PDB file of C-alpha atoms in Angstrom:
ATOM      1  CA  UNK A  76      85.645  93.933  99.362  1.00 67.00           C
ATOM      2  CA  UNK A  77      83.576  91.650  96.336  1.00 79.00           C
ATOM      3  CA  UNK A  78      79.951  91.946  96.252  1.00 83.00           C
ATOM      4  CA  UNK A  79      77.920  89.097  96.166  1.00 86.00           C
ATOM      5  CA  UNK A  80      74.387  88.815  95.358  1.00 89.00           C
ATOM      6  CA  UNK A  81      72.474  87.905  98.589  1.00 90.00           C
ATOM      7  CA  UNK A  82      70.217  85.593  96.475  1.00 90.00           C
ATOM      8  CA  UNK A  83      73.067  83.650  95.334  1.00 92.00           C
ATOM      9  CA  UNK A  84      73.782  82.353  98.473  1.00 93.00           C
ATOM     10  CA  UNK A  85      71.180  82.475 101.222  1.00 93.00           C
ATOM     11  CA  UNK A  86      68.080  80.816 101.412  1.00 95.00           C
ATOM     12  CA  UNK A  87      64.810  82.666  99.832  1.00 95.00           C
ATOM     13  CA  UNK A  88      62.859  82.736 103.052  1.00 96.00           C
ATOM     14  CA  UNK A  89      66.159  84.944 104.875  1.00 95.00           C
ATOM     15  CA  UNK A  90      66.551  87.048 101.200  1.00 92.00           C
ATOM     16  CA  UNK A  91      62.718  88.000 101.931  1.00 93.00           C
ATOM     17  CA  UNK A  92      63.401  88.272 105.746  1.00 94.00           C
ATOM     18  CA  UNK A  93      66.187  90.562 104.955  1.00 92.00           C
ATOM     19  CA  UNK A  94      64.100  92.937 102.226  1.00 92.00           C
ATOM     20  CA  UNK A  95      61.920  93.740 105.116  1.00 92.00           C
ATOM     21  CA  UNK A  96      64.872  96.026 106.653  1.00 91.00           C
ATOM     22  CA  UNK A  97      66.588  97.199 103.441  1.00 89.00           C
ATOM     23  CA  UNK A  98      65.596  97.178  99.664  1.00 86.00           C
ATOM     24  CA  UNK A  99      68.811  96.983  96.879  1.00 82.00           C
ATOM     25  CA  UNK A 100      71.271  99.003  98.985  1.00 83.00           C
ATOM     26  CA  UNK A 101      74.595  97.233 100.279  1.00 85.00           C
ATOM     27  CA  UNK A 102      74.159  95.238 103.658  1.00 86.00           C
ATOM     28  CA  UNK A 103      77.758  94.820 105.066  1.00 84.00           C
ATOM     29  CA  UNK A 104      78.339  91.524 107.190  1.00 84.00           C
ATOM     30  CA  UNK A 105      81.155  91.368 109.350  1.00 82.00           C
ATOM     31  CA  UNK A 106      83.636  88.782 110.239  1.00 79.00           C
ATOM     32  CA  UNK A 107      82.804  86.672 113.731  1.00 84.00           C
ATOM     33  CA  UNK A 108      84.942  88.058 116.519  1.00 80.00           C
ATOM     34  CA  UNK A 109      87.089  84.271 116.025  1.00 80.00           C
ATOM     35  CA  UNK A 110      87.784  85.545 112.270  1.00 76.00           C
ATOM     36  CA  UNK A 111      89.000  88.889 112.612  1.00 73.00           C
ATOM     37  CA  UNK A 112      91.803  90.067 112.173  1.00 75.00           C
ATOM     38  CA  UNK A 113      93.603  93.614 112.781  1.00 77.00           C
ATOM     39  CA  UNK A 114      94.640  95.496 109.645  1.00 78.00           C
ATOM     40  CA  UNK A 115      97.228  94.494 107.691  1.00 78.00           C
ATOM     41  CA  UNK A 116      97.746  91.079 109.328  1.00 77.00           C
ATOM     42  CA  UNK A 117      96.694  88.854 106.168  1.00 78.00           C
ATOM     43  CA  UNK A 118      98.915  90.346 103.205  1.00 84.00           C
ATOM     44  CA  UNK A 119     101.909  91.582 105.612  1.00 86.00           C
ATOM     45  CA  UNK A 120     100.756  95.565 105.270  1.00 89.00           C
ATOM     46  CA  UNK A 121     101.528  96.264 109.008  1.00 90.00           C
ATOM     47  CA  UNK A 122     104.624  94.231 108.930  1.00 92.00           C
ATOM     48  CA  UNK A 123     106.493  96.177 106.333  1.00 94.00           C
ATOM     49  CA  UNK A 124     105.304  99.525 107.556  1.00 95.00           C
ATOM     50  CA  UNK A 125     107.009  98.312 111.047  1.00 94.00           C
ATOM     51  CA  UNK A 126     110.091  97.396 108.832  1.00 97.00           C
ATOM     52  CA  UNK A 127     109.762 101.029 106.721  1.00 97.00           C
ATOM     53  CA  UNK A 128     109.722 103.064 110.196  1.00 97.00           C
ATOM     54  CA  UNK A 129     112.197 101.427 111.782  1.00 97.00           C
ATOM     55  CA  UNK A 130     114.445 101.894 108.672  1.00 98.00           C
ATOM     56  CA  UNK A 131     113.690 105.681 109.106  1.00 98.00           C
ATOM     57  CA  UNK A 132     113.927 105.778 112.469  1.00 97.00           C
ATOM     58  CA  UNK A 133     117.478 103.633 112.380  1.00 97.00           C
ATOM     59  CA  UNK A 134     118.762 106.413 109.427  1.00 98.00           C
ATOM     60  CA  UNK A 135     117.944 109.569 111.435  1.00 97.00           C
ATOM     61  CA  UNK A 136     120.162 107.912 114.160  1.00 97.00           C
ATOM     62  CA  UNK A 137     122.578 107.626 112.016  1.00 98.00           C
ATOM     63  CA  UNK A 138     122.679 111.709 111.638  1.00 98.00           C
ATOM     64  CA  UNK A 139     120.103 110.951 107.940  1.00 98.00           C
ATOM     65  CA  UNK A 140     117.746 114.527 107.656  1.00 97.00           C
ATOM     66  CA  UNK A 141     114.107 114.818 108.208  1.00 97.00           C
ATOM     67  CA  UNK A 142     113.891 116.388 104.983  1.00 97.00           C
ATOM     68  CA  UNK A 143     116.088 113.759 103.360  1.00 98.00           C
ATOM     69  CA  UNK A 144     114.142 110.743 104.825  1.00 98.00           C
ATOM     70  CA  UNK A 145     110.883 112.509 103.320  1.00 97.00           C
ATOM     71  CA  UNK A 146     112.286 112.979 100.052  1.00 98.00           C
ATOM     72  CA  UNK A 147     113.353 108.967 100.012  1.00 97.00           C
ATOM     73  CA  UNK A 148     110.363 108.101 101.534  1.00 98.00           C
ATOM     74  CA  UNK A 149     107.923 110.043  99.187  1.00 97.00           C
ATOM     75  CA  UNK A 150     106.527 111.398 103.017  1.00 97.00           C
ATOM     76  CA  UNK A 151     105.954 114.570 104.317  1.00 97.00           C
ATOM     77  CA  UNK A 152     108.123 116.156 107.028  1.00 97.00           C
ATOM     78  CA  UNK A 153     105.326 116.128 109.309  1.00 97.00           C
ATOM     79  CA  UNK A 154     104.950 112.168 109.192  1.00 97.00           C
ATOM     80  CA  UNK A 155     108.664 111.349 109.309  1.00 97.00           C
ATOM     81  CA  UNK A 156     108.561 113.374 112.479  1.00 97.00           C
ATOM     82  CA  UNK A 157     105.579 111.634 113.715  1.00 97.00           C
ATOM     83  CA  UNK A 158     107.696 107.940 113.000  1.00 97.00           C
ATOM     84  CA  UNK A 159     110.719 109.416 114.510  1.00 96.00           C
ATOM     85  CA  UNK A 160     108.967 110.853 117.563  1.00 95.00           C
ATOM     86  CA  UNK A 161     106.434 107.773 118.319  1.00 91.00           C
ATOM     87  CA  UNK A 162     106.667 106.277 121.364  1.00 64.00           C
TER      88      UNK A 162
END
C-alpha cells in the first residue's frame, strides 16, 4: 500500500477537518463496497494457489507422499495435510 500525503490531494478545509481527529499518524481509507475486491483477485494470487492445491491434491491421488509433496512444495507436513484434507 503507497502513502500519499493527504495535503496533496484533498482540499485544505477537509486536511484541517481531518487534523482535528488525528495529528501525523497514518489514516487508512478503504475501498467503497463497489471497489472491493477479495484477496488475490487483481494479480491472480488466489488463482494459482487453487491451481498449486489441486496439483497436490491430484499427486497424493496418484499414491505421491505427504512428506514428498512438502519437500516439492517447500510446505510443511501439517499444511499439505490441511490441502489434502479440505473440504
Amino acid at each position: 500500500m503507497k502513502y500519499i500525503n493527504a495535503a496533496a490531494v484533498l482540499p485544505a478545509s477537509l486536511v484541517e477537518e481531518l487534523q482535528n481527529y488525528i495529528q501525523s499518524g497514518y489514516l487508512y481509507v478503504p475501498a467503497r463496497e463497489d471497489q472491493h475486491r477479495a484477496w488475490g483477485e487483481r494479480n491472480g494470487g488466489r488463482e494459482k494457489l487453487r491451481k498449486r492445491n489441486k496439483d497436490i491434491l491430484d499427486a497424493w491421488q496418484n499414491g505421491v507422499s505427504m512428506e514428498t509433496l512438502a519437500d516439492q512444495y517447500c510446505l510443511s507436513i501439517h499444511a499439505i495435510r490441511k490441502i489434502i484434507y479440505q473440504k
